[in-house]
PDB file of C-alpha atoms in Angstrom:
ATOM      1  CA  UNK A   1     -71.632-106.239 -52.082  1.00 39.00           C
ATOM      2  CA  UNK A   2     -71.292-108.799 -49.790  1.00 46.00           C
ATOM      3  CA  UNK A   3     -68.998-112.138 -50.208  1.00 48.00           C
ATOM      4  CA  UNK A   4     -70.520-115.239 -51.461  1.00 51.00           C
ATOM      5  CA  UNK A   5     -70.987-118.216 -48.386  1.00 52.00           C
ATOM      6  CA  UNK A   6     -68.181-120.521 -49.574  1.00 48.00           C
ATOM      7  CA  UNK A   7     -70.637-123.185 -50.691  1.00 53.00           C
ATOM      8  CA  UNK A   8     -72.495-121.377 -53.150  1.00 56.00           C
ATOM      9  CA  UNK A   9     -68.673-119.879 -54.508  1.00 59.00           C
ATOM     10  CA  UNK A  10     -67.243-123.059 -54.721  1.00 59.00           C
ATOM     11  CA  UNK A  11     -70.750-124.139 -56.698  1.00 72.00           C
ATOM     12  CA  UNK A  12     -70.149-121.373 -58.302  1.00 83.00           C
ATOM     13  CA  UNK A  13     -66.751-122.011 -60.020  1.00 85.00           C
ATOM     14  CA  UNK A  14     -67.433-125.725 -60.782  1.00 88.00           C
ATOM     15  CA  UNK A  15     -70.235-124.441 -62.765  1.00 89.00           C
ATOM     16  CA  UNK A  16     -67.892-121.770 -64.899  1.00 90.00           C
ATOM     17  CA  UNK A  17     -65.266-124.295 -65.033  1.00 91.00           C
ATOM     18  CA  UNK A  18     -67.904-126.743 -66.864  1.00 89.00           C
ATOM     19  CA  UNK A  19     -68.716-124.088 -68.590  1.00 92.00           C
ATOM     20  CA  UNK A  20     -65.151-122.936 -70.230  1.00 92.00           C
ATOM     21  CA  UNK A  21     -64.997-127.495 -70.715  1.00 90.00           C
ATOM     22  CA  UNK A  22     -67.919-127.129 -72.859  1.00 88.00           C
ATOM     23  CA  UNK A  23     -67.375-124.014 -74.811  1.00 90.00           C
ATOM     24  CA  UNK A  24     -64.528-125.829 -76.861  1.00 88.00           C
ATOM     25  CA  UNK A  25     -65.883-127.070 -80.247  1.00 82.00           C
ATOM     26  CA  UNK A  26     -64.027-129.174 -83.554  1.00 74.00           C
ATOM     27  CA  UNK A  27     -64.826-125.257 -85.169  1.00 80.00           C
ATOM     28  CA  UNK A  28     -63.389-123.898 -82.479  1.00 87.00           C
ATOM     29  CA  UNK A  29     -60.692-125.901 -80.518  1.00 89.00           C
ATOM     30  CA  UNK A  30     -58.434-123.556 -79.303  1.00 91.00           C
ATOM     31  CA  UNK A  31     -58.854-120.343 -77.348  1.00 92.00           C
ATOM     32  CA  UNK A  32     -57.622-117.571 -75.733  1.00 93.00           C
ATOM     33  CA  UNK A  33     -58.791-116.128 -72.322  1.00 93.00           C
ATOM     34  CA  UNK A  34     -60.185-112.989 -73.150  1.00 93.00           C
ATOM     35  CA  UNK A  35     -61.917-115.122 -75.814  1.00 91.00           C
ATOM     36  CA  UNK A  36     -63.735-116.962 -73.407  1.00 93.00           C
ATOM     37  CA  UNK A  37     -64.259-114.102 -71.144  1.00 92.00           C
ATOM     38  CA  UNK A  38     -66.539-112.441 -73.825  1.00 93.00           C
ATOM     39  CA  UNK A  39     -68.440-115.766 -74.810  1.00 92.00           C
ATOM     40  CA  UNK A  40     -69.330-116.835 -70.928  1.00 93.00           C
ATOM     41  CA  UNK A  41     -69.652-112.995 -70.089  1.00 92.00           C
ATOM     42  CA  UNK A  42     -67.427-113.664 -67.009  1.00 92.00           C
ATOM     43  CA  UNK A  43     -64.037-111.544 -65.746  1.00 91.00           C
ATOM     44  CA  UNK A  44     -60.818-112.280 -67.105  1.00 91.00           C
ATOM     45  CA  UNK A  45     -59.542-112.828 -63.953  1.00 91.00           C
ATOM     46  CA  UNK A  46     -62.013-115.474 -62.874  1.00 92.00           C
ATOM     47  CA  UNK A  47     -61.322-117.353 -66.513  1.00 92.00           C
ATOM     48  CA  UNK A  48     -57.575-116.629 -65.919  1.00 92.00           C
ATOM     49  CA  UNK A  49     -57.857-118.509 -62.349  1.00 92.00           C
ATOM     50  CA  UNK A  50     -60.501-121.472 -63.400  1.00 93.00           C
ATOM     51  CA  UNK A  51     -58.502-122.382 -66.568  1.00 92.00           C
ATOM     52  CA  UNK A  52     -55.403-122.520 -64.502  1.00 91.00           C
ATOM     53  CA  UNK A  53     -56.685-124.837 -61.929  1.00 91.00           C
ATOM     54  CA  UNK A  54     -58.213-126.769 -65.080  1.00 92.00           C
ATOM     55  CA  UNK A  55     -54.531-127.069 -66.406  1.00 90.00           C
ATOM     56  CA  UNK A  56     -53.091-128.221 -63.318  1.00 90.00           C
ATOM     57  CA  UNK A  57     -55.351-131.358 -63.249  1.00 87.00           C
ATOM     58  CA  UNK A  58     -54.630-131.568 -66.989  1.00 87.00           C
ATOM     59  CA  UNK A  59     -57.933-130.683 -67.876  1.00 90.00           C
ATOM     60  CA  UNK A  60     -56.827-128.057 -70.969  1.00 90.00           C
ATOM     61  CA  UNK A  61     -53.856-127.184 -72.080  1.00 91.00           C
ATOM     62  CA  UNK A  62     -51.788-123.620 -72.993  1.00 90.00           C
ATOM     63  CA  UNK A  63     -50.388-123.199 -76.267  1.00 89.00           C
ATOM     64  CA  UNK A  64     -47.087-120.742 -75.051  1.00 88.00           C
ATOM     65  CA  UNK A  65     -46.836-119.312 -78.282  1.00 88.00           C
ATOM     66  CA  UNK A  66     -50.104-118.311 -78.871  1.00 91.00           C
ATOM     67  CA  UNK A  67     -51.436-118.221 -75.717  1.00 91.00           C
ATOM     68  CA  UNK A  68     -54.530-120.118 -76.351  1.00 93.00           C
ATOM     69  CA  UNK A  69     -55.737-122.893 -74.259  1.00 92.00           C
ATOM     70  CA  UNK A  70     -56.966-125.991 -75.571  1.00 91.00           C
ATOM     71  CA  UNK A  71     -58.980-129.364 -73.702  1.00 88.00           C
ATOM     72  CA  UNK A  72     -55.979-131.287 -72.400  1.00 86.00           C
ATOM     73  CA  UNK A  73     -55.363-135.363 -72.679  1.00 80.00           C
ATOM     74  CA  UNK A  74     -57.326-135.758 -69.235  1.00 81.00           C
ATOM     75  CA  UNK A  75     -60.615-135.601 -71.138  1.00 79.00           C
ATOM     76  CA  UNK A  76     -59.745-138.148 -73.722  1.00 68.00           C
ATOM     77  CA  UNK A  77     -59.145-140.391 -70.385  1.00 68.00           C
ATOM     78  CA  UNK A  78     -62.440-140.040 -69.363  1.00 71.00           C
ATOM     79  CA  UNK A  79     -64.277-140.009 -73.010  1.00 66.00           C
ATOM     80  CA  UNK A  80     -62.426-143.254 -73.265  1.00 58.00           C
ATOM     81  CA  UNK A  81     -63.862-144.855 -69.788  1.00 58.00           C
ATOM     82  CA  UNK A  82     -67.246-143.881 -70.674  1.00 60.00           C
ATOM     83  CA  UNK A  83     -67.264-144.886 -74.403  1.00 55.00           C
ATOM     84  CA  UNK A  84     -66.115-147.963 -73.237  1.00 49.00           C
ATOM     85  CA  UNK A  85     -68.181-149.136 -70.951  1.00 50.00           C
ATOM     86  CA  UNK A  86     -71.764-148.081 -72.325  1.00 63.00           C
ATOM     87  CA  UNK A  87     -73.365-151.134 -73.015  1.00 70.00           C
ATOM     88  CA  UNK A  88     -74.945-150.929 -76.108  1.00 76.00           C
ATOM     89  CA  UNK A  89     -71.395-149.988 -77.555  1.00 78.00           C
ATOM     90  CA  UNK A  90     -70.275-153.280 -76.110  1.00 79.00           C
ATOM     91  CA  UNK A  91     -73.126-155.057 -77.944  1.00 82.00           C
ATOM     92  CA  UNK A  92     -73.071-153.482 -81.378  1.00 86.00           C
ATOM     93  CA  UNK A  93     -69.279-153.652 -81.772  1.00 88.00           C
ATOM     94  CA  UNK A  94     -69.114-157.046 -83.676  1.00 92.00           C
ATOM     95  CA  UNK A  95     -72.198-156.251 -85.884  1.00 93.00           C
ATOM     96  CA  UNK A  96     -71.553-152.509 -86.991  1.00 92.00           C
ATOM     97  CA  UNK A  97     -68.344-154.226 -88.463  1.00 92.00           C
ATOM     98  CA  UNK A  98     -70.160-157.061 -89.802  1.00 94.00           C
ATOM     99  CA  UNK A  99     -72.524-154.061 -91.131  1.00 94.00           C
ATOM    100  CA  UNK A 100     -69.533-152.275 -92.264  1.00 92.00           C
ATOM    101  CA  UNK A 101     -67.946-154.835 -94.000  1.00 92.00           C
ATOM    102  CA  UNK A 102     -70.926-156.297 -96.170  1.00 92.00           C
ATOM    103  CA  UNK A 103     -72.338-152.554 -96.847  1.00 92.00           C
ATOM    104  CA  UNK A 104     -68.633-151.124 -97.877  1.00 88.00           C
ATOM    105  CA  UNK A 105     -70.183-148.136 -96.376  1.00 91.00           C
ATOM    106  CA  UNK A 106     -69.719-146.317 -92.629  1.00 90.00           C
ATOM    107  CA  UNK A 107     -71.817-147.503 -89.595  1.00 93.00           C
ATOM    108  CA  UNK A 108     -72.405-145.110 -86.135  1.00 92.00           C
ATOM    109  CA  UNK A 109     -74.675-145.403 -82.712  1.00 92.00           C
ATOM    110  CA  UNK A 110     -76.104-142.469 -81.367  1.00 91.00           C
ATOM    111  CA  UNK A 111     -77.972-141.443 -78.780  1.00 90.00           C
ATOM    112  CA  UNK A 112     -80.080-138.218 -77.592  1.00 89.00           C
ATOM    113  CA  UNK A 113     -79.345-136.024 -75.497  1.00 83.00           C
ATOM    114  CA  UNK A 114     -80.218-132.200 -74.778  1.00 77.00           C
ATOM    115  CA  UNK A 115     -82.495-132.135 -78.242  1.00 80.00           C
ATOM    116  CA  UNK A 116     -78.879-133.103 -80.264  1.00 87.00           C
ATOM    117  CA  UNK A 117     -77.704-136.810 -81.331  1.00 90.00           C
ATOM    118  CA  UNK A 118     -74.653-137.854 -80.260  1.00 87.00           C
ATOM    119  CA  UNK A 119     -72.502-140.732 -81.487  1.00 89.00           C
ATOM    120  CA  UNK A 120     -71.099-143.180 -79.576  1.00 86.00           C
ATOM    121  CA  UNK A 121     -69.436-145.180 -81.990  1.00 86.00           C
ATOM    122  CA  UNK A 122     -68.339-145.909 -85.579  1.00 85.00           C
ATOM    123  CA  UNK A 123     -66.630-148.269 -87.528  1.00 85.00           C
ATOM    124  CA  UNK A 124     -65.765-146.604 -90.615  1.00 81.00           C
ATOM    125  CA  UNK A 125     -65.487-148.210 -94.004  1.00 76.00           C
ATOM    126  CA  UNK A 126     -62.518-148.632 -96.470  1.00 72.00           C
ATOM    127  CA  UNK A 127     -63.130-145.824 -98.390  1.00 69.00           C
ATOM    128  CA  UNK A 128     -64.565-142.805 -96.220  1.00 56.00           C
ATOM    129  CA  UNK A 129     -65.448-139.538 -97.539  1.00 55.00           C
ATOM    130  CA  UNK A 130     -65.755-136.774 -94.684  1.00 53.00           C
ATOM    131  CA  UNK A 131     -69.131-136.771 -93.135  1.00 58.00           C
ATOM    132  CA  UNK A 132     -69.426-134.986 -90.162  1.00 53.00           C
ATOM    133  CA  UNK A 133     -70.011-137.833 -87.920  1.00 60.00           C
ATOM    134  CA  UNK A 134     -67.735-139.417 -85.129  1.00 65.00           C
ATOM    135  CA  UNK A 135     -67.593-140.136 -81.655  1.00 71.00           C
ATOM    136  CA  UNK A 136     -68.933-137.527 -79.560  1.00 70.00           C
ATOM    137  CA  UNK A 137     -69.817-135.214 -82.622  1.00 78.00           C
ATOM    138  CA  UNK A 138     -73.162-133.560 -81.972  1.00 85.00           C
ATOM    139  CA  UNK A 139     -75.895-133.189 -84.656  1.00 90.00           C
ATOM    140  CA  UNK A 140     -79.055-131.521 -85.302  1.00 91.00           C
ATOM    141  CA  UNK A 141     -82.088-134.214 -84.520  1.00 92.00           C
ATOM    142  CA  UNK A 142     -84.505-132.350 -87.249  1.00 93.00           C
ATOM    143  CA  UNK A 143     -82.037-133.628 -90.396  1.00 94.00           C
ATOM    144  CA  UNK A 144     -80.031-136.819 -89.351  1.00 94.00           C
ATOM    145  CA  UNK A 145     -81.802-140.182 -89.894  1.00 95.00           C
ATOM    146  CA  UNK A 146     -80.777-141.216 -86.393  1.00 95.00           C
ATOM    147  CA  UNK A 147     -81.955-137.828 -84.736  1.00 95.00           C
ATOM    148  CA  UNK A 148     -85.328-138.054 -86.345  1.00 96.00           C
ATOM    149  CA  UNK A 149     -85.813-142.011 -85.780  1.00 97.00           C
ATOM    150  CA  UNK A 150     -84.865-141.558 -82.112  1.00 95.00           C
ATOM    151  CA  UNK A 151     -87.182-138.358 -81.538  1.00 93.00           C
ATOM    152  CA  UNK A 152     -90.272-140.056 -83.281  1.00 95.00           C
ATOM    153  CA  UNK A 153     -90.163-142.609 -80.351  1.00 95.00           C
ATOM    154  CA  UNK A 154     -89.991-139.543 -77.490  1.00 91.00           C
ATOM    155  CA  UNK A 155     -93.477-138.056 -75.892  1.00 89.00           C
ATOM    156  CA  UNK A 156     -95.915-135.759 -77.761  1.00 89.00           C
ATOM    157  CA  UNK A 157     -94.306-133.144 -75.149  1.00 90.00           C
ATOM    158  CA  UNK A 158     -90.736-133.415 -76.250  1.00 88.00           C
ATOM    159  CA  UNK A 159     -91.612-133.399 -79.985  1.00 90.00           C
ATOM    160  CA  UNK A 160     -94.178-130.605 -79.539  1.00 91.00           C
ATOM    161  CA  UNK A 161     -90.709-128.726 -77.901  1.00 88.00           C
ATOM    162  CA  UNK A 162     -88.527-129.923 -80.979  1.00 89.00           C
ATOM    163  CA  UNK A 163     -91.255-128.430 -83.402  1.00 89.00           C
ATOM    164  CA  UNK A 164     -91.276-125.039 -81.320  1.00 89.00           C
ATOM    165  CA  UNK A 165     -87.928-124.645 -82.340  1.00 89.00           C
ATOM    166  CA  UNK A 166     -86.164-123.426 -85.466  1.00 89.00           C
ATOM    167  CA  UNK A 167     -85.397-125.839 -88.016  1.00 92.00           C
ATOM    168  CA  UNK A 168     -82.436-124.771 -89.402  1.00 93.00           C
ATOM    169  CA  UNK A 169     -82.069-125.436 -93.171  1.00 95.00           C
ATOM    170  CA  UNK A 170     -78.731-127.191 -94.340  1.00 94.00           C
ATOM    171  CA  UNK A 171     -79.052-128.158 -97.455  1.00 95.00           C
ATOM    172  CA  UNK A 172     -82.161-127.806 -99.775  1.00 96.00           C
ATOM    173  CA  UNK A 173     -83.638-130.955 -98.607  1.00 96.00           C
ATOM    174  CA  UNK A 174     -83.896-130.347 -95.013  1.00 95.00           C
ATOM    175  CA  UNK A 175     -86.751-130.244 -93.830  1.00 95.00           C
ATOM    176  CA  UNK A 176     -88.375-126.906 -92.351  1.00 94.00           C
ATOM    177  CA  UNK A 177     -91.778-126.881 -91.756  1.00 95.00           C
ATOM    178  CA  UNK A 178     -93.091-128.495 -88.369  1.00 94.00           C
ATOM    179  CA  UNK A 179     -96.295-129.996 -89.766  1.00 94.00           C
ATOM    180  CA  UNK A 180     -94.087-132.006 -92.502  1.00 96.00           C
ATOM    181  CA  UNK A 181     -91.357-133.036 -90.094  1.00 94.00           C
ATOM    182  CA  UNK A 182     -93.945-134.075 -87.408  1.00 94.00           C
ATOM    183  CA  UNK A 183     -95.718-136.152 -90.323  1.00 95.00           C
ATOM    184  CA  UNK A 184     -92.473-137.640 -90.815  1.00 96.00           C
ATOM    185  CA  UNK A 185     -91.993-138.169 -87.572  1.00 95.00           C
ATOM    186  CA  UNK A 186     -95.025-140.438 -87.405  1.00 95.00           C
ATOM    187  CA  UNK A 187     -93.951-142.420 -90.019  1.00 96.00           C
ATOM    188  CA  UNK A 188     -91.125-143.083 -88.727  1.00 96.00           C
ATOM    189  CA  UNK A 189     -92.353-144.369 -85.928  1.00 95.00           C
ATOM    190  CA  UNK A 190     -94.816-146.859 -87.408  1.00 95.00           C
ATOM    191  CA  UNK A 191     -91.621-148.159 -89.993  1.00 95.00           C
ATOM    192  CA  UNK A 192     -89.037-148.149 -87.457  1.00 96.00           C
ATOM    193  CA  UNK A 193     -86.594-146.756 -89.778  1.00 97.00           C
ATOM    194  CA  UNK A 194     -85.250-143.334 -91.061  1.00 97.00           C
ATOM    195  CA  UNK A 195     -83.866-142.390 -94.642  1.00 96.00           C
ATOM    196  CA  UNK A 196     -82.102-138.863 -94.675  1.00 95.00           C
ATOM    197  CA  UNK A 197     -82.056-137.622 -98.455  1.00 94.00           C
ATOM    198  CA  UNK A 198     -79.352-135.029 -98.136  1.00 94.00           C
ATOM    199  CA  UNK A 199     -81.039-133.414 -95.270  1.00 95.00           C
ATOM    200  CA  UNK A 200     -77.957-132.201 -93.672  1.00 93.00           C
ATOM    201  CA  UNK A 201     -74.461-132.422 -95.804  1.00 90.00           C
ATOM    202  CA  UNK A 202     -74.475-132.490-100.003  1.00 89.00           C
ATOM    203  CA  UNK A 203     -74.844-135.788-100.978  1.00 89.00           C
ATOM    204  CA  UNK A 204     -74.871-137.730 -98.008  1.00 92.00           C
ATOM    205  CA  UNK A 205     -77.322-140.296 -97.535  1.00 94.00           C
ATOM    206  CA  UNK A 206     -78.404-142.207 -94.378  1.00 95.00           C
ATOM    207  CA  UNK A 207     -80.407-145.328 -92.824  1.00 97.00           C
ATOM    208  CA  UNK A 208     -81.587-145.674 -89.320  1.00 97.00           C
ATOM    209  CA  UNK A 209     -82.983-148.094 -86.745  1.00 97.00           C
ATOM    210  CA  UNK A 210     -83.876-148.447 -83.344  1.00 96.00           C
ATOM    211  CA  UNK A 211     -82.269-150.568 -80.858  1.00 94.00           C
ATOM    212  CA  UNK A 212     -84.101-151.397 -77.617  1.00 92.00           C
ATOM    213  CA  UNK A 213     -83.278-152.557 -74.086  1.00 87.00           C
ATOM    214  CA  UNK A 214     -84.478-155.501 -72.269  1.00 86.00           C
ATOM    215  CA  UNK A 215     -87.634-153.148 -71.496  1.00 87.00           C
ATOM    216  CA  UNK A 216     -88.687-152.263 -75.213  1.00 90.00           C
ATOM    217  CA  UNK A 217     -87.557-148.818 -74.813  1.00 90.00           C
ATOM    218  CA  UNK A 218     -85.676-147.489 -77.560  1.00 93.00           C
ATOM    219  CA  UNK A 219     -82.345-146.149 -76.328  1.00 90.00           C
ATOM    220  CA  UNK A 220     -80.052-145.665 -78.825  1.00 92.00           C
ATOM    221  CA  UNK A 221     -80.158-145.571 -83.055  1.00 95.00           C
ATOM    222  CA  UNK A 222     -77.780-147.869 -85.965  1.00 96.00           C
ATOM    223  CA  UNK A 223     -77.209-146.188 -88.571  1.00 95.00           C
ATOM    224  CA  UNK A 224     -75.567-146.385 -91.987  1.00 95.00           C
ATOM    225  CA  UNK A 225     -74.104-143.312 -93.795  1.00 92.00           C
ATOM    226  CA  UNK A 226     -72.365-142.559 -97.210  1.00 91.00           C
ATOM    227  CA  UNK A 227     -72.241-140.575-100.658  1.00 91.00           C
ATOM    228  CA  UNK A 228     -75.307-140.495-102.621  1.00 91.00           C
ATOM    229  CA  UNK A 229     -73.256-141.444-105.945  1.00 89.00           C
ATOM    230  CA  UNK A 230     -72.375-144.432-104.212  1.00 89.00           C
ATOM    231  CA  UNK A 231     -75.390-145.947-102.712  1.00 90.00           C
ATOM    232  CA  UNK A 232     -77.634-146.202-106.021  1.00 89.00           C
ATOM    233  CA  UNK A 233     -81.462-146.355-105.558  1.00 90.00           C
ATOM    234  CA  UNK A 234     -81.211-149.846-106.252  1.00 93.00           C
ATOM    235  CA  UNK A 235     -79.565-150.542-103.159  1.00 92.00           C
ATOM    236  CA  UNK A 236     -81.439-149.191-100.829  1.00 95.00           C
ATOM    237  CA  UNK A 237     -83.954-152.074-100.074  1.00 95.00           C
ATOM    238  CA  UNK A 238     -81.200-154.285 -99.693  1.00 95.00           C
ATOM    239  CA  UNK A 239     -79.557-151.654 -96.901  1.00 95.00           C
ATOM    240  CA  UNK A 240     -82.396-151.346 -95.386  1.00 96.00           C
ATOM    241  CA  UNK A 241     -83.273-154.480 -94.394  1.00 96.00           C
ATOM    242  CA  UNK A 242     -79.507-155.359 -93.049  1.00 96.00           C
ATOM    243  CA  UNK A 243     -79.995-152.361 -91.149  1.00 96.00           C
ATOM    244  CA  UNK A 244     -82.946-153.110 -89.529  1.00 96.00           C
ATOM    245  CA  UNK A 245     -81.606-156.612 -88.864  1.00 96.00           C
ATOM    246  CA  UNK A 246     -78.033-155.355 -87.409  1.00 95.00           C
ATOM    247  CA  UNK A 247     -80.398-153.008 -84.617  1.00 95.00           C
ATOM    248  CA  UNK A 248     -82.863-156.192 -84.516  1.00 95.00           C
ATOM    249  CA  UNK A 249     -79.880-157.968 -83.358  1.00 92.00           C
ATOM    250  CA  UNK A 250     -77.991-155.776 -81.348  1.00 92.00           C
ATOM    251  CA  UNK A 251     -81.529-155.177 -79.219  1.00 92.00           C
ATOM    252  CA  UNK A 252     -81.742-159.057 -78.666  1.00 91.00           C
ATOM    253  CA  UNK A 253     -78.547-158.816 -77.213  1.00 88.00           C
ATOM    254  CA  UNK A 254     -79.371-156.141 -74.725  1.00 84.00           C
ATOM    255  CA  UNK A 255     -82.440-158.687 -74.047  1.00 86.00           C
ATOM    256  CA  UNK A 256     -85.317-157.243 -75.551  1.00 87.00           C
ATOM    257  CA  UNK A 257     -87.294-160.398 -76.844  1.00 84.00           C
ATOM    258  CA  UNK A 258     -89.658-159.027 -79.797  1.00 72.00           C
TER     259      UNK A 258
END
């Protein structure tokens, strides 16, 4: 079989090398080569060679007693630069803690992106409980208040594609069927704002928003998240409204005038 042009190689190995980056998971944070071998479906050899070259620029890291490779301090580097420096992190800063602080309760952005929500920050309150939300922790969009508030603004196209899918049931609220989430989904839409009942952990409640640029476009999602035996069903006016009015103001500040 003949050699690869050096190009398309070198292509090639960037590619795998992304590849072995992204296979690492919280469930998952450490592994070993032949591990990753199986999962990517590529030679030992070639993992062998791309996670060494990934260790030399500090990329992952090997574990000498057990021989499994974890991401290395280089990536924290660059999660840092980017969390940083988005904007809309910059502008909801002082009002997530302001949220924080007169809720008692946790406060996250998110974003989309390929069909999961990803948050981009989080202040989190004085008394957390664990929720399975933090910077850079990926969700389902089908079960999160801030995944379904920021696909109900998307194209018919891309929520036609998200109701093609399976909708994976986490708890006994989530929602499964495609003609009741895409209902929902219009409803959100016309509130702007998402309450998740215990769609995806036990007892976990949550309150969205959108938050706009200068253009109207809605490019990222507040949201407020905590134990159903703490946030009574008396409350939940009152959090809605502050929620609405934190994203309200963070969206003024990225100069959207309403």
């Amino acid at each position: 079989m003949p050699d690869k042009p050096a190009g398309e190689s070198t292509l090639s190995s960037v590619k795998n090398s992304l590849r072995i980056l992204n296979s690492f998971t919280n469930e998952e944070p450490e592994k070993r080569v032949i591990d990753l071998a199986n999962e990517l479906q590529l030679g030992k050899s070639t993992v062998s060679r791309l996670l060494s070259t990934l260790a030399s620029e500090g990329f992952v890291t090997k574990d000498p007693e057990t021989q499994k490779y974890r991401l290395g301090l280089r990536i924290l580097t660059l999660n840092s630069i980017v969390i940083a420096n988005l904007e809309v992190n910059k502008e909801a800063r002082p009002i997530l803690r302001n949220l924080v602080n007169e809720t008692g309760e946790a406060a996250h952005i998110a974003v989309l992106e390929n069909q999961e929500v990803v948050y981009t920050e989080q202040i989190e309150c004085s008394h957390p409980v664990r929720i399975l939300s933090y910077v850079g922790r990926r969700n389902p969009v089908h079960c999160t208040s801030s995944g379904k508030l920021l696909y109900a603004f998307l194209d018919r196209v891309a929520i036609v594609k998200l109701l093609q899918q399976e909708l994976k049931a986490y708890t006994p609220n989530t929602i499964t069927d495609p003609d009741i989430l895409k209902k929902e989904l219009m409803e959100i839409k016309q509130a702007e704002f998402c309450y998740s009942d215990c769609e995806f952990l036990q007892d976990v409640v949550s309150f969205a928003a959108p938050i706009r640029d200068y253009t109207g476009k809605v490019i990222a999602a507040i949201s407020l998240v905590g134990p159903k035996h703490r946030i009574l069903k008396h409350q939940h006016a009152t959090i809605k409204n502050k929620v609405i009015k934190a994203a309200k103001e963070i969206s003024r500040n990225l100069g959207y005038m309403a």
